[in-house]
Amino acid sequence: MICLQNIFSSLSGIGKKQKYPFDKEKAYVYSRQGVIAGGAFRLRFNPEGVVRYYSYAHEAPEYESGMKDKGADVYFEGLKAGRVEVTAIYDFPTCESEEDTFILNVAEDLSVTRMD
C-alpha cells in the first residue's frame, strides 16, 4: 500500500504547470549547457540591478556521465528599464573557464529581450 501511495504521489505532479515567481511572458530565457561534476556556472552583471535571474536546472540522475546537471533554463526578469551586459561564466575543474557575454534590454513594461 505504501509503495502504491508513493507511485501515485509522484505521478500526481505530472501535467501540473510550473508556477514562476515572475511574469514568464516578459522574461528572457537563456538555455545554458550542462555543468560537469566539480564545475560551476555563474553570472556577472554590468550594471547590477537591472535584471534578476531564476535558474531551473535539468537534473542529471546520480551524476550521470560525470554531470552535475544537464543544463538549465535561466530566466531574466526585468527590474527597471535599461540595458545590462550579462556574462555567463562556466568553470571547469581541470581547464580554463569559458565565458558567454550578451546584452539584455529591459523595456518600460519590464519585458526583457536579448540584443545581438
XYZ file of C-alpha atoms in Angstrom:
116
model
C 0.000 0.000 0.000
C 2.773 2.445 0.859
C 4.510 1.690 -2.431
C 1.316 2.483 -4.388
C 0.898 5.737 -2.465
C 4.451 6.780 -3.390
C 3.835 5.985 -7.057
C 0.556 7.935 -7.037
C 2.221 10.871 -5.272
C 4.995 11.073 -7.855
C 2.528 10.747 -10.749
C 0.167 13.373 -9.350
C 2.711 16.082 -10.233
C 2.634 15.131 -13.912
C 0.698 17.587 -16.017
C 0.802 20.393 -13.438
C 2.034 23.712 -14.758
C 5.190 25.127 -13.198
C 4.439 28.294 -11.221
C 7.036 31.018 -11.584
C 7.668 33.938 -9.182
C 7.864 36.306 -12.194
C 5.972 37.067 -15.414
C 7.295 34.346 -17.731
C 5.891 36.131 -20.805
C 8.094 39.191 -20.146
C 11.226 37.323 -19.077
C 14.117 36.332 -21.332
C 15.172 32.667 -21.103
C 18.794 31.625 -21.574
C 19.336 27.897 -22.016
C 22.697 27.068 -20.537
C 24.751 23.959 -21.170
C 25.237 21.237 -18.589
C 27.818 21.535 -15.825
C 30.252 18.721 -15.112
C 30.852 17.436 -11.592
C 33.366 19.754 -9.928
C 32.447 22.604 -12.272
C 30.271 25.663 -11.745
C 28.164 28.242 -13.565
C 27.890 31.865 -12.502
C 26.645 35.184 -13.865
C 28.122 38.682 -13.775
C 26.059 41.826 -14.496
C 27.173 45.290 -15.613
C 25.452 47.327 -14.276
C 23.745 45.426 -11.478
C 20.100 45.966 -10.511
C 18.541 45.954 -13.999
C 17.530 42.266 -14.014
C 17.117 39.405 -11.569
C 17.536 35.776 -12.583
C 15.976 32.420 -11.714
C 17.626 29.141 -12.696
C 15.748 25.863 -13.234
C 18.261 23.025 -13.695
C 17.670 19.847 -15.676
C 18.959 17.335 -13.152
C 21.288 14.503 -14.138
C 20.367 11.300 -12.295
C 23.106 10.277 -9.841
C 25.717 12.465 -11.563
C 25.146 10.543 -14.794
C 28.225 10.554 -17.046
C 30.033 12.822 -14.579
C 27.492 15.651 -14.952
C 26.256 17.846 -12.093
C 23.256 18.708 -14.262
C 22.188 18.507 -17.899
C 21.763 22.254 -18.327
C 19.220 24.772 -17.120
C 16.718 27.373 -18.181
C 17.829 30.709 -16.741
C 15.056 33.334 -16.744
C 15.911 37.027 -16.539
C 13.218 39.235 -15.001
C 13.323 42.981 -15.621
C 13.578 45.176 -12.514
C 13.937 48.576 -14.204
C 14.196 49.889 -17.745
C 17.679 49.898 -19.236
C 20.406 47.718 -20.684
C 22.673 45.275 -18.922
C 25.698 43.306 -20.065
C 25.464 39.721 -18.826
C 28.499 37.452 -18.682
C 27.785 33.745 -18.214
C 30.874 32.015 -16.815
C 31.399 28.259 -16.961
C 34.105 26.996 -14.587
C 35.769 23.619 -15.151
C 37.868 21.666 -12.654
C 40.827 20.961 -14.984
C 40.874 23.716 -17.624
C 40.228 27.417 -18.128
C 36.817 28.979 -17.672
C 34.624 29.826 -20.675
C 32.537 32.993 -20.961
C 29.465 33.956 -22.980
C 28.636 37.681 -22.957
C 25.405 39.233 -24.230
C 23.312 42.383 -23.778
C 19.773 42.376 -22.397
C 17.378 45.274 -22.898
C 14.612 45.922 -20.376
C 11.705 47.946 -21.786
C 9.463 50.328 -19.820
C 6.931 47.488 -19.309
C 9.845 45.401 -17.852
C 9.862 42.914 -20.739
C 13.377 41.588 -21.381
C 14.902 40.932 -24.814
C 18.375 39.981 -25.964
C 20.241 42.460 -28.149
C 22.501 40.959 -30.829
